[in-house]
Amino acid sequence: MINSTEKDGSLQNHKLFYLDIRLNNLCNLSCRTCSEISSSVWAIENGREDFLFYPGKHNGDYYNQIIEHIDNVKSIYFAGGEPLIQKEHYELLEELISRNRTECPLRYNTNLTKLVYNKKNVLDYWSKFKKIWVMVSVDGNHSNLEYWRNGTNYGIFLKNLKEVKKLNNIFLGINYTLSWPNSFNFFKTHKELVENKLIDVSNFNHHFLSYPTYYSIDILPNFKKQKLKFELENYIDWLSSFKEYDLSNKISNILFLLEKLDNINEDQSDIELYKFACETKHLDTIRKQNFWEIYPEHLDIKEYIETKLKFKF
C-alpha cells in the first residue's frame, strides 16, 4: 500500500476493504448508559426536534460514500443506533445481494428487539449470506433488562434470539456492558441464557463500563464492593465447572475486576453516587420507573445516599 501512494501522501486508486457502518442514530431504545448521539429516542426525550443525526452532508450521502467500495469490501460491520430498523441498512443488503457479494462476511451490534422493518424480515436477508456474526447487546434479564435498556420487551427479545439461532450461517454472541447497577444480575443473565440453550457458555462477552462514570463499578463504596466480590467469586466457580471450554480470558477479566475493587477513593465515590442519584431520580420521574424496585439488591446504596449524602428520592 505504501508503494501505491503519491509523494504528497494521496492515493489514486482508493479502495476500502473494511466498512464500519453507523448509518444514523435511529433506535427504538433509550438505554440508561446511552445518549442522543446513538439513540433517537434519547434525543426526543431531551426535547430535540432534529432528533435524527446522519453522517455526511445530508441524509442519503452515506450511499455516495459507500457504494463505490461495495465490489471490493471484504468485511462489513453494522452498528447504530439500531441497524435492524434502518431502511439504509436494508438498501445496502439488497445492493450486496444484487452484486452477488453474499460471500462478504457481515458483523452486527444489535439490540435484537426488532427483526422486521417495513415488512422486511432481516432473517430473509441473512439467510442469503455465507457468514454473519451477530453480537447482541444484553445488560440483564427480565425486568432488569427492560429497565436498563428502556423499550425492551424481554419476551420478544427471547423469541427473536430463538429465531436467529435457527440459521446455521450465524454466529451468535452476547455483549454485556458491566456497570455497578447491573453487576449483581450479570451472573444470573449468563446462567439463564446458557441453561436455556440460547447461547454457548463461551459466547457471553463482557466489558466494563467507563462512562457515564456514575455507573462505573469503580465508584462503589467499600461496604458494597465486598458483596459484589462474593457474587463474582461464585460466578468464577460456575465458569470453572465448564471443563470443555477455555474460559481463562473471561475468568482473568473477572479477577482483574476483583483487584480493581480494592482501590476505591471514598470521596470520589460519594461525588459520583450523588450524580447517579440526581440522574436516576430525573429519569425515573419522566419514565415512570423506579430503580429500587427493579434492583432491590441495591437498597443499601439508597440508604447510604440518603443518610450520608443527604439526598432524598
PDB file of C-alpha atoms in Angstrom:
ATOM      1  CA  MET A   1       0.000   0.000   0.000  1.00  0.00           C
ATOM      2  CA  ILE A   2       2.917   2.367   0.727  1.00  0.00           C
ATOM      3  CA  ASN A   3       4.209   1.959  -2.823  1.00  0.00           C
ATOM      4  CA  SER A   4       0.793   2.981  -4.159  1.00  0.00           C
ATOM      5  CA  THR A   5       0.768   6.417  -2.557  1.00  0.00           C
ATOM      6  CA  GLU A   6       1.876   9.612  -4.241  1.00  0.00           C
ATOM      7  CA  LYS A   7       4.641  11.813  -2.853  1.00  0.00           C
ATOM      8  CA  ASP A   8       2.073  14.039  -1.163  1.00  0.00           C
ATOM      9  CA  GLY A   9       0.528  11.016   0.576  1.00  0.00           C
ATOM     10  CA  SER A  10      -2.527  10.817  -1.652  1.00  0.00           C
ATOM     11  CA  LEU A  11      -3.818   7.590  -3.157  1.00  0.00           C
ATOM     12  CA  GLN A  12      -5.010   7.483  -6.754  1.00  0.00           C
ATOM     13  CA  ASN A  13      -6.778   4.140  -6.513  1.00  0.00           C
ATOM     14  CA  HIS A  14      -8.528   4.323  -3.156  1.00  0.00           C
ATOM     15  CA  LYS A  15     -10.280   1.108  -2.109  1.00  0.00           C
ATOM     16  CA  LEU A  16     -11.761   0.250   1.263  1.00  0.00           C
ATOM     17  CA  PHE A  17     -11.717  -3.400   2.294  1.00  0.00           C
ATOM     18  CA  TYR A  18     -13.427  -2.960   5.670  1.00  0.00           C
ATOM     19  CA  LEU A  19     -16.502  -0.823   6.359  1.00  0.00           C
ATOM     20  CA  ASP A  20     -17.651   0.187   9.827  1.00  0.00           C
ATOM     21  CA  ILE A  21     -21.159   1.490   9.092  1.00  0.00           C
ATOM     22  CA  ARG A  22     -23.197   3.567  11.552  1.00  0.00           C
ATOM     23  CA  LEU A  23     -25.878   4.986   9.311  1.00  0.00           C
ATOM     24  CA  ASN A  24     -27.649   7.189  11.842  1.00  0.00           C
ATOM     25  CA  ASN A  25     -28.815   7.297  15.450  1.00  0.00           C
ATOM     26  CA  LEU A  26     -32.285   5.864  14.771  1.00  0.00           C
ATOM     27  CA  CYS A  27     -33.047   3.490  17.646  1.00  0.00           C
ATOM     28  CA  ASN A  28     -36.117   2.134  19.416  1.00  0.00           C
ATOM     29  CA  LEU A  29     -34.500   2.063  22.874  1.00  0.00           C
ATOM     30  CA  SER A  30     -33.245   4.631  25.364  1.00  0.00           C
ATOM     31  CA  CYS A  31     -30.705   2.688  27.408  1.00  0.00           C
ATOM     32  CA  ARG A  32     -29.544   4.209  30.677  1.00  0.00           C
ATOM     33  CA  THR A  33     -25.908   4.253  29.582  1.00  0.00           C
ATOM     34  CA  CYS A  34     -26.608   5.716  26.124  1.00  0.00           C
ATOM     35  CA  SER A  35     -27.231   9.252  24.816  1.00  0.00           C
ATOM     36  CA  GLU A  36     -28.910  11.102  21.948  1.00  0.00           C
ATOM     37  CA  ILE A  37     -25.787  10.652  19.804  1.00  0.00           C
ATOM     38  CA  SER A  38     -26.629   6.953  19.463  1.00  0.00           C
ATOM     39  CA  SER A  39     -30.367   6.957  20.187  1.00  0.00           C
ATOM     40  CA  SER A  40     -33.115   8.999  18.561  1.00  0.00           C
ATOM     41  CA  VAL A  41     -35.422   8.115  21.469  1.00  0.00           C
ATOM     42  CA  TRP A  42     -32.967   9.791  23.836  1.00  0.00           C
ATOM     43  CA  ALA A  43     -32.916  12.853  21.550  1.00  0.00           C
ATOM     44  CA  ILE A  44     -36.719  13.042  21.532  1.00  0.00           C
ATOM     45  CA  GLU A  45     -36.783  12.611  25.303  1.00  0.00           C
ATOM     46  CA  ASN A  46     -34.354  15.538  25.557  1.00  0.00           C
ATOM     47  CA  GLY A  47     -36.751  17.689  23.550  1.00  0.00           C
ATOM     48  CA  ARG A  48     -34.820  17.824  20.277  1.00  0.00           C
ATOM     49  CA  GLU A  49     -36.877  18.396  17.125  1.00  0.00           C
ATOM     50  CA  ASP A  50     -33.911  17.439  14.920  1.00  0.00           C
ATOM     51  CA  PHE A  51     -33.606  14.072  16.642  1.00  0.00           C
ATOM     52  CA  LEU A  52     -32.055  12.137  13.721  1.00  0.00           C
ATOM     53  CA  PHE A  53     -28.318  12.508  13.142  1.00  0.00           C
ATOM     54  CA  TYR A  54     -26.769  11.408   9.852  1.00  0.00           C
ATOM     55  CA  PRO A  55     -23.172  11.111   8.658  1.00  0.00           C
ATOM     56  CA  GLY A  56     -22.160  13.093   5.592  1.00  0.00           C
ATOM     57  CA  LYS A  57     -23.564  16.276   4.113  1.00  0.00           C
ATOM     58  CA  HIS A  58     -27.196  15.138   4.037  1.00  0.00           C
ATOM     59  CA  ASN A  59     -29.482  12.175   4.632  1.00  0.00           C
ATOM     60  CA  GLY A  60     -28.534   9.761   1.851  1.00  0.00           C
ATOM     61  CA  ASP A  61     -24.942  10.921   1.449  1.00  0.00           C
ATOM     62  CA  TYR A  62     -23.927   7.626   3.022  1.00  0.00           C
ATOM     63  CA  TYR A  63     -24.766   5.924  -0.286  1.00  0.00           C
ATOM     64  CA  ASN A  64     -22.322   8.044  -2.264  1.00  0.00           C
ATOM     65  CA  GLN A  65     -19.604   7.367   0.294  1.00  0.00           C
ATOM     66  CA  ILE A  66     -20.097   3.603   0.468  1.00  0.00           C
ATOM     67  CA  ILE A  67     -21.341   2.387  -2.896  1.00  0.00           C
ATOM     68  CA  GLU A  68     -18.025   2.687  -4.762  1.00  0.00           C
ATOM     69  CA  HIS A  69     -16.439   0.269  -2.291  1.00  0.00           C
ATOM     70  CA  ILE A  70     -19.112  -2.441  -2.346  1.00  0.00           C
ATOM     71  CA  ASP A  71     -17.367  -4.551  -5.003  1.00  0.00           C
ATOM     72  CA  ASN A  72     -14.067  -4.607  -3.093  1.00  0.00           C
ATOM     73  CA  VAL A  73     -15.081  -4.734   0.550  1.00  0.00           C
ATOM     74  CA  LYS A  74     -14.078  -7.886   2.448  1.00  0.00           C
ATOM     75  CA  SER A  75     -15.968  -7.318   5.676  1.00  0.00           C
ATOM     76  CA  ILE A  76     -18.785  -5.024   6.875  1.00  0.00           C
ATOM     77  CA  TYR A  77     -19.707  -4.105  10.430  1.00  0.00           C
ATOM     78  CA  PHE A  78     -23.141  -2.607  11.189  1.00  0.00           C
ATOM     79  CA  ALA A  79     -23.868  -0.721  14.399  1.00  0.00           C
ATOM     80  CA  GLY A  80     -26.201   2.059  15.358  1.00  0.00           C
ATOM     81  CA  GLY A  81     -28.441   3.465  16.538  1.00  0.00           C
ATOM     82  CA  GLU A  82     -30.127   0.185  15.827  1.00  0.00           C
ATOM     83  CA  PRO A  83     -29.261  -1.102  12.329  1.00  0.00           C
ATOM     84  CA  LEU A  84     -32.158  -3.547  12.054  1.00  0.00           C
ATOM     85  CA  ILE A  85     -34.734  -0.726  11.933  1.00  0.00           C
ATOM     86  CA  GLN A  86     -32.843   1.495   9.468  1.00  0.00           C
ATOM     87  CA  LYS A  87     -34.003   1.453   5.846  1.00  0.00           C
ATOM     88  CA  GLU A  88     -30.491   2.279   4.641  1.00  0.00           C
ATOM     89  CA  HIS A  89     -29.236  -0.966   6.151  1.00  0.00           C
ATOM     90  CA  TYR A  90     -31.659  -2.970   4.017  1.00  0.00           C
ATOM     91  CA  GLU A  91     -30.754  -0.935   0.936  1.00  0.00           C
ATOM     92  CA  LEU A  92     -27.125  -1.946   1.401  1.00  0.00           C
ATOM     93  CA  LEU A  93     -28.019  -5.616   1.895  1.00  0.00           C
ATOM     94  CA  GLU A  94     -30.055  -5.515  -1.292  1.00  0.00           C
ATOM     95  CA  GLU A  95     -27.110  -3.936  -3.112  1.00  0.00           C
ATOM     96  CA  LEU A  96     -24.762  -6.666  -1.878  1.00  0.00           C
ATOM     97  CA  ILE A  97     -27.192  -9.383  -2.941  1.00  0.00           C
ATOM     98  CA  SER A  98     -27.754  -7.850  -6.398  1.00  0.00           C
ATOM     99  CA  ARG A  99     -23.976  -7.734  -6.958  1.00  0.00           C
ATOM    100  CA  ASN A 100     -23.518 -11.350  -5.820  1.00  0.00           C
ATOM    101  CA  ARG A 101     -21.429 -10.233  -2.822  1.00  0.00           C
ATOM    102  CA  THR A 102     -23.113 -12.597  -0.371  1.00  0.00           C
ATOM    103  CA  GLU A 103     -19.739 -14.168   0.447  1.00  0.00           C
ATOM    104  CA  CYS A 104     -18.801 -10.911   2.192  1.00  0.00           C
ATOM    105  CA  PRO A 105     -18.876 -11.516   5.982  1.00  0.00           C
ATOM    106  CA  LEU A 106     -21.264  -9.292   7.921  1.00  0.00           C
ATOM    107  CA  ARG A 107     -20.932  -8.313  11.577  1.00  0.00           C
ATOM    108  CA  TYR A 108     -23.576  -6.682  13.753  1.00  0.00           C
ATOM    109  CA  ASN A 109     -24.049  -4.985  17.055  1.00  0.00           C
ATOM    110  CA  THR A 110     -27.796  -5.034  17.673  1.00  0.00           C
ATOM    111  CA  ASN A 111     -30.341  -4.992  20.484  1.00  0.00           C
ATOM    112  CA  LEU A 112     -32.283  -7.708  18.581  1.00  0.00           C
ATOM    113  CA  THR A 113     -35.652  -6.361  19.681  1.00  0.00           C
ATOM    114  CA  LYS A 114     -36.851  -5.982  16.081  1.00  0.00           C
ATOM    115  CA  LEU A 115     -36.399  -8.472  13.241  1.00  0.00           C
ATOM    116  CA  VAL A 116     -38.905  -6.859  10.862  1.00  0.00           C
ATOM    117  CA  TYR A 117     -38.693  -3.392   9.344  1.00  0.00           C
ATOM    118  CA  ASN A 118     -41.398  -2.148   6.942  1.00  0.00           C
ATOM    119  CA  LYS A 119     -42.453  -5.755   6.172  1.00  0.00           C
ATOM    120  CA  LYS A 120     -38.824  -6.743   5.574  1.00  0.00           C
ATOM    121  CA  ASN A 121     -37.618  -9.601   7.761  1.00  0.00           C
ATOM    122  CA  VAL A 122     -33.879  -9.407   8.291  1.00  0.00           C
ATOM    123  CA  LEU A 123     -33.686 -13.207   8.538  1.00  0.00           C
ATOM    124  CA  ASP A 124     -34.749 -13.462   4.883  1.00  0.00           C
ATOM    125  CA  TYR A 125     -31.719 -11.331   4.009  1.00  0.00           C
ATOM    126  CA  TRP A 126     -29.289 -13.006   6.387  1.00  0.00           C
ATOM    127  CA  SER A 127     -30.137 -16.461   5.059  1.00  0.00           C
ATOM    128  CA  LYS A 128     -28.588 -15.479   1.714  1.00  0.00           C
ATOM    129  CA  PHE A 129     -25.149 -14.671   3.164  1.00  0.00           C
ATOM    130  CA  LYS A 130     -22.327 -17.107   3.814  1.00  0.00           C
ATOM    131  CA  LYS A 131     -21.356 -15.970   7.313  1.00  0.00           C
ATOM    132  CA  ILE A 132     -22.775 -13.454   9.773  1.00  0.00           C
ATOM    133  CA  TRP A 133     -21.655 -12.547  13.297  1.00  0.00           C
ATOM    134  CA  VAL A 134     -24.486 -11.183  15.410  1.00  0.00           C
ATOM    135  CA  MET A 135     -23.415  -9.694  18.736  1.00  0.00           C
ATOM    136  CA  VAL A 136     -26.437  -8.829  20.862  1.00  0.00           C
ATOM    137  CA  SER A 137     -26.307  -6.081  23.476  1.00  0.00           C
ATOM    138  CA  VAL A 138     -27.845  -7.507  26.652  1.00  0.00           C
ATOM    139  CA  ASP A 139     -27.358  -5.897  30.066  1.00  0.00           C
ATOM    140  CA  GLY A 140     -29.614  -8.023  32.231  1.00  0.00           C
ATOM    141  CA  ASN A 141     -32.655 -10.299  32.128  1.00  0.00           C
ATOM    142  CA  HIS A 142     -36.396  -9.929  32.675  1.00  0.00           C
ATOM    143  CA  SER A 143     -37.382  -6.603  34.286  1.00  0.00           C
ATOM    144  CA  ASN A 144     -33.699  -5.698  34.765  1.00  0.00           C
ATOM    145  CA  LEU A 145     -33.145  -5.627  31.015  1.00  0.00           C
ATOM    146  CA  GLU A 146     -36.439  -3.835  30.358  1.00  0.00           C
ATOM    147  CA  TYR A 147     -35.484  -1.097  32.806  1.00  0.00           C
ATOM    148  CA  TRP A 148     -31.816  -0.686  31.883  1.00  0.00           C
ATOM    149  CA  ARG A 149     -32.419  -0.864  28.133  1.00  0.00           C
ATOM    150  CA  ASN A 150     -35.691   1.058  28.178  1.00  0.00           C
ATOM    151  CA  GLY A 151     -38.118  -0.036  25.458  1.00  0.00           C
ATOM    152  CA  THR A 152     -37.123  -3.707  25.535  1.00  0.00           C
ATOM    153  CA  ASN A 153     -39.702  -6.467  25.887  1.00  0.00           C
ATOM    154  CA  TYR A 154     -37.830  -9.431  27.345  1.00  0.00           C
ATOM    155  CA  GLY A 155     -40.274 -11.996  25.973  1.00  0.00           C
ATOM    156  CA  ILE A 156     -39.947 -10.643  22.425  1.00  0.00           C
ATOM    157  CA  PHE A 157     -36.170 -10.479  22.785  1.00  0.00           C
ATOM    158  CA  LEU A 158     -36.022 -14.183  23.738  1.00  0.00           C
ATOM    159  CA  LYS A 159     -38.316 -15.075  20.826  1.00  0.00           C
ATOM    160  CA  ASN A 160     -36.040 -13.217  18.405  1.00  0.00           C
ATOM    161  CA  LEU A 161     -32.968 -14.886  19.857  1.00  0.00           C
ATOM    162  CA  LYS A 162     -34.513 -18.308  19.209  1.00  0.00           C
ATOM    163  CA  GLU A 163     -35.403 -17.329  15.619  1.00  0.00           C
ATOM    164  CA  VAL A 164     -31.852 -16.201  14.875  1.00  0.00           C
ATOM    165  CA  LYS A 165     -30.437 -19.464  16.266  1.00  0.00           C
ATOM    166  CA  LYS A 166     -32.295 -21.381  13.558  1.00  0.00           C
ATOM    167  CA  LEU A 167     -29.953 -20.043  10.866  1.00  0.00           C
ATOM    168  CA  ASN A 168     -26.819 -22.159  10.511  1.00  0.00           C
ATOM    169  CA  ASN A 169     -24.771 -19.366   8.938  1.00  0.00           C
ATOM    170  CA  ILE A 170     -24.953 -17.132  12.030  1.00  0.00           C
ATOM    171  CA  PHE A 171     -22.504 -16.945  14.898  1.00  0.00           C
ATOM    172  CA  LEU A 172     -24.479 -15.613  17.858  1.00  0.00           C
ATOM    173  CA  GLY A 173     -22.958 -13.965  20.894  1.00  0.00           C
ATOM    174  CA  ILE A 174     -23.878 -11.687  23.783  1.00  0.00           C
ATOM    175  CA  ASN A 175     -22.207  -8.391  24.745  1.00  0.00           C
ATOM    176  CA  TYR A 176     -22.859  -7.394  28.362  1.00  0.00           C
ATOM    177  CA  THR A 177     -21.817  -3.907  29.441  1.00  0.00           C
ATOM    178  CA  LEU A 178     -20.969  -4.379  33.104  1.00  0.00           C
ATOM    179  CA  SER A 179     -21.863  -1.461  35.380  1.00  0.00           C
ATOM    180  CA  TRP A 180     -22.497  -1.454  39.117  1.00  0.00           C
ATOM    181  CA  PRO A 181     -26.318  -1.332  38.824  1.00  0.00           C
ATOM    182  CA  ASN A 182     -26.442  -4.468  36.653  1.00  0.00           C
ATOM    183  CA  SER A 183     -23.427  -6.216  38.224  1.00  0.00           C
ATOM    184  CA  PHE A 184     -25.435  -8.456  40.548  1.00  0.00           C
ATOM    185  CA  ASN A 185     -27.628  -9.530  37.627  1.00  0.00           C
ATOM    186  CA  PHE A 186     -24.589 -10.361  35.487  1.00  0.00           C
ATOM    187  CA  PHE A 187     -24.152 -13.959  36.631  1.00  0.00           C
ATOM    188  CA  LYS A 188     -27.900 -14.680  36.576  1.00  0.00           C
ATOM    189  CA  THR A 189     -28.228 -13.461  32.977  1.00  0.00           C
ATOM    190  CA  HIS A 190     -25.334 -15.562  31.713  1.00  0.00           C
ATOM    191  CA  LYS A 191     -26.518 -18.668  33.562  1.00  0.00           C
ATOM    192  CA  GLU A 192     -30.123 -18.354  32.359  1.00  0.00           C
ATOM    193  CA  LEU A 193     -29.155 -17.980  28.688  1.00  0.00           C
ATOM    194  CA  VAL A 194     -26.817 -20.982  28.900  1.00  0.00           C
ATOM    195  CA  GLU A 195     -29.256 -23.224  30.786  1.00  0.00           C
ATOM    196  CA  ASN A 196     -31.980 -22.431  28.244  1.00  0.00           C
ATOM    197  CA  LYS A 197     -29.523 -23.352  25.470  1.00  0.00           C
ATOM    198  CA  LEU A 198     -29.810 -19.940  23.835  1.00  0.00           C
ATOM    199  CA  ILE A 199     -26.029 -19.431  23.752  1.00  0.00           C
ATOM    200  CA  ASP A 200     -22.895 -21.449  24.431  1.00  0.00           C
ATOM    201  CA  VAL A 201     -21.233 -20.518  27.693  1.00  0.00           C
ATOM    202  CA  SER A 202     -18.163 -19.161  25.880  1.00  0.00           C
ATOM    203  CA  ASN A 203     -20.225 -16.785  23.706  1.00  0.00           C
ATOM    204  CA  PHE A 204     -21.117 -14.415  26.535  1.00  0.00           C
ATOM    205  CA  ASN A 205     -18.757 -11.453  26.475  1.00  0.00           C
ATOM    206  CA  HIS A 206     -18.485  -8.502  28.812  1.00  0.00           C
ATOM    207  CA  HIS A 207     -16.692  -5.204  29.033  1.00  0.00           C
ATOM    208  CA  PHE A 208     -16.551  -2.769  31.895  1.00  0.00           C
ATOM    209  CA  LEU A 209     -18.498   0.446  31.536  1.00  0.00           C
ATOM    210  CA  SER A 210     -16.382   3.554  31.941  1.00  0.00           C
ATOM    211  CA  TYR A 211     -18.902   6.280  31.030  1.00  0.00           C
ATOM    212  CA  PRO A 212     -21.117   7.683  32.436  1.00  0.00           C
ATOM    213  CA  THR A 213     -18.721   7.436  35.365  1.00  0.00           C
ATOM    214  CA  TYR A 214     -21.516   7.355  37.955  1.00  0.00           C
ATOM    215  CA  TYR A 215     -22.469   3.882  36.671  1.00  0.00           C
ATOM    216  CA  SER A 216     -18.912   2.533  36.742  1.00  0.00           C
ATOM    217  CA  ILE A 217     -18.094  -0.277  39.146  1.00  0.00           C
ATOM    218  CA  ASP A 218     -15.030   1.712  40.196  1.00  0.00           C
ATOM    219  CA  ILE A 219     -17.150   4.105  42.257  1.00  0.00           C
ATOM    220  CA  LEU A 220     -18.822   1.569  44.551  1.00  0.00           C
ATOM    221  CA  PRO A 221     -18.330   2.326  48.261  1.00  0.00           C
ATOM    222  CA  ASN A 222     -16.235  -0.152  50.237  1.00  0.00           C
ATOM    223  CA  PHE A 223     -19.129  -1.897  52.006  1.00  0.00           C
ATOM    224  CA  LYS A 224     -20.734  -2.695  48.641  1.00  0.00           C
ATOM    225  CA  LYS A 225     -17.638  -3.940  46.919  1.00  0.00           C
ATOM    226  CA  GLN A 226     -17.366  -6.835  49.374  1.00  0.00           C
ATOM    227  CA  LYS A 227     -20.839  -8.053  48.432  1.00  0.00           C
ATOM    228  CA  LEU A 228     -20.031  -7.797  44.741  1.00  0.00           C
ATOM    229  CA  LYS A 229     -16.749  -9.670  45.216  1.00  0.00           C
ATOM    230  CA  PHE A 230     -18.707 -12.530  46.780  1.00  0.00           C
ATOM    231  CA  GLU A 231     -21.066 -12.668  43.771  1.00  0.00           C
ATOM    232  CA  LEU A 232     -18.175 -12.578  41.311  1.00  0.00           C
ATOM    233  CA  GLU A 233     -16.334 -15.355  43.133  1.00  0.00           C
ATOM    234  CA  ASN A 234     -19.433 -17.530  42.783  1.00  0.00           C
ATOM    235  CA  TYR A 235     -19.502 -16.622  39.094  1.00  0.00           C
ATOM    236  CA  ILE A 236     -15.884 -17.762  38.686  1.00  0.00           C
ATOM    237  CA  ASP A 237     -16.746 -21.080  40.346  1.00  0.00           C
ATOM    238  CA  TRP A 238     -19.606 -21.554  37.887  1.00  0.00           C
ATOM    239  CA  LEU A 239     -17.422 -20.727  34.878  1.00  0.00           C
ATOM    240  CA  SER A 240     -14.731 -23.101  36.107  1.00  0.00           C
ATOM    241  CA  SER A 241     -17.204 -26.000  36.014  1.00  0.00           C
ATOM    242  CA  PHE A 242     -17.257 -25.941  32.191  1.00  0.00           C
ATOM    243  CA  LYS A 243     -14.180 -28.059  31.534  1.00  0.00           C
ATOM    244  CA  GLU A 244     -14.904 -28.372  27.802  1.00  0.00           C
ATOM    245  CA  TYR A 245     -14.423 -24.632  27.242  1.00  0.00           C
ATOM    246  CA  ASP A 246     -11.358 -22.466  27.549  1.00  0.00           C
ATOM    247  CA  LEU A 247     -12.783 -19.661  29.662  1.00  0.00           C
ATOM    248  CA  SER A 248      -9.470 -18.432  31.025  1.00  0.00           C
ATOM    249  CA  ASN A 249      -9.811 -14.976  29.450  1.00  0.00           C
ATOM    250  CA  LYS A 250     -13.238 -14.418  30.951  1.00  0.00           C
ATOM    251  CA  ILE A 251     -12.077 -15.561  34.372  1.00  0.00           C
ATOM    252  CA  SER A 252      -8.937 -13.417  34.215  1.00  0.00           C
ATOM    253  CA  ASN A 253     -11.084 -10.366  33.389  1.00  0.00           C
ATOM    254  CA  ILE A 254     -13.238 -11.006  36.438  1.00  0.00           C
ATOM    255  CA  LEU A 255     -10.129 -11.462  38.591  1.00  0.00           C
ATOM    256  CA  PHE A 256      -8.854  -8.152  37.249  1.00  0.00           C
ATOM    257  CA  LEU A 257     -12.122  -6.550  38.322  1.00  0.00           C
ATOM    258  CA  LEU A 258     -11.810  -8.030  41.796  1.00  0.00           C
ATOM    259  CA  GLU A 259      -8.396  -6.430  42.107  1.00  0.00           C
ATOM    260  CA  LYS A 260      -9.770  -3.079  40.969  1.00  0.00           C
ATOM    261  CA  LEU A 261     -12.406  -3.215  43.672  1.00  0.00           C
ATOM    262  CA  ASP A 262      -9.645  -2.935  46.265  1.00  0.00           C
ATOM    263  CA  ASN A 263      -8.773   0.568  45.087  1.00  0.00           C
ATOM    264  CA  ILE A 264     -11.654   2.958  45.724  1.00  0.00           C
ATOM    265  CA  ASN A 265     -11.477   6.615  46.630  1.00  0.00           C
ATOM    266  CA  GLU A 266     -14.364   7.253  49.046  1.00  0.00           C
ATOM    267  CA  ASP A 267     -14.623  10.978  48.321  1.00  0.00           C
ATOM    268  CA  GLN A 268     -14.787  10.391  44.573  1.00  0.00           C
ATOM    269  CA  SER A 269     -17.271   7.589  45.154  1.00  0.00           C
ATOM    270  CA  ASP A 270     -19.605   9.959  47.013  1.00  0.00           C
ATOM    271  CA  ILE A 271     -19.399  12.563  44.251  1.00  0.00           C
ATOM    272  CA  GLU A 272     -20.310  10.009  41.594  1.00  0.00           C
ATOM    273  CA  LEU A 273     -23.084   8.459  43.656  1.00  0.00           C
ATOM    274  CA  TYR A 274     -24.639  11.886  44.096  1.00  0.00           C
ATOM    275  CA  LYS A 275     -24.583  12.334  40.306  1.00  0.00           C
ATOM    276  CA  PHE A 276     -26.154   8.893  39.969  1.00  0.00           C
ATOM    277  CA  ALA A 277     -28.914   9.847  42.408  1.00  0.00           C
ATOM    278  CA  CYS A 278     -29.755  13.040  40.510  1.00  0.00           C
ATOM    279  CA  GLU A 279     -29.846  11.327  37.117  1.00  0.00           C
ATOM    280  CA  THR A 280     -31.791   8.335  38.382  1.00  0.00           C
ATOM    281  CA  LYS A 281     -34.430  10.455  40.095  1.00  0.00           C
ATOM    282  CA  HIS A 282     -34.817  12.554  36.932  1.00  0.00           C
ATOM    283  CA  LEU A 283     -35.129   9.595  34.536  1.00  0.00           C
ATOM    284  CA  ASP A 284     -37.342   7.568  36.867  1.00  0.00           C
ATOM    285  CA  THR A 285     -39.702  10.541  37.117  1.00  0.00           C
ATOM    286  CA  ILE A 286     -40.094  11.156  33.390  1.00  0.00           C
ATOM    287  CA  ARG A 287     -40.178   7.439  32.524  1.00  0.00           C
ATOM    288  CA  LYS A 288     -42.424   6.487  35.461  1.00  0.00           C
ATOM    289  CA  GLN A 289     -39.943   3.867  36.678  1.00  0.00           C
ATOM    290  CA  ASN A 290     -38.350   3.002  40.000  1.00  0.00           C
ATOM    291  CA  PHE A 291     -34.735   1.902  40.157  1.00  0.00           C
ATOM    292  CA  TRP A 292     -35.053   0.467  43.673  1.00  0.00           C
ATOM    293  CA  GLU A 293     -37.993  -1.762  42.766  1.00  0.00           C
ATOM    294  CA  ILE A 294     -36.037  -3.217  39.850  1.00  0.00           C
ATOM    295  CA  TYR A 295     -32.774  -3.544  41.773  1.00  0.00           C
ATOM    296  CA  PRO A 296     -33.726  -4.292  45.404  1.00  0.00           C
ATOM    297  CA  GLU A 297     -30.215  -5.650  45.945  1.00  0.00           C
ATOM    298  CA  HIS A 298     -29.081  -2.025  45.926  1.00  0.00           C
ATOM    299  CA  LEU A 299     -31.367  -0.717  48.679  1.00  0.00           C
ATOM    300  CA  ASP A 300     -28.255  -0.463  50.846  1.00  0.00           C
ATOM    301  CA  ILE A 301     -26.895   2.051  48.309  1.00  0.00           C
ATOM    302  CA  LYS A 302     -30.138   4.022  48.591  1.00  0.00           C
ATOM    303  CA  GLU A 303     -29.786   4.141  52.361  1.00  0.00           C
ATOM    304  CA  TYR A 304     -26.148   5.208  52.009  1.00  0.00           C
ATOM    305  CA  ILE A 305     -27.043   8.032  49.608  1.00  0.00           C
ATOM    306  CA  GLU A 306     -29.924   9.284  51.726  1.00  0.00           C
ATOM    307  CA  THR A 307     -28.059   9.031  55.028  1.00  0.00           C
ATOM    308  CA  LYS A 308     -24.554  10.134  54.172  1.00  0.00           C
ATOM    309  CA  LEU A 309     -25.164  12.320  51.114  1.00  0.00           C
ATOM    310  CA  LYS A 310     -28.472  13.745  52.393  1.00  0.00           C
ATOM    311  CA  PHE A 311     -30.242  13.108  49.081  1.00  0.00           C
ATOM    312  CA  LYS A 312     -33.975  12.413  49.071  1.00  0.00           C
ATOM    313  CA  PHE A 313     -35.512  10.239  46.364  1.00  0.00           C
TER     314      PHE A 313
END
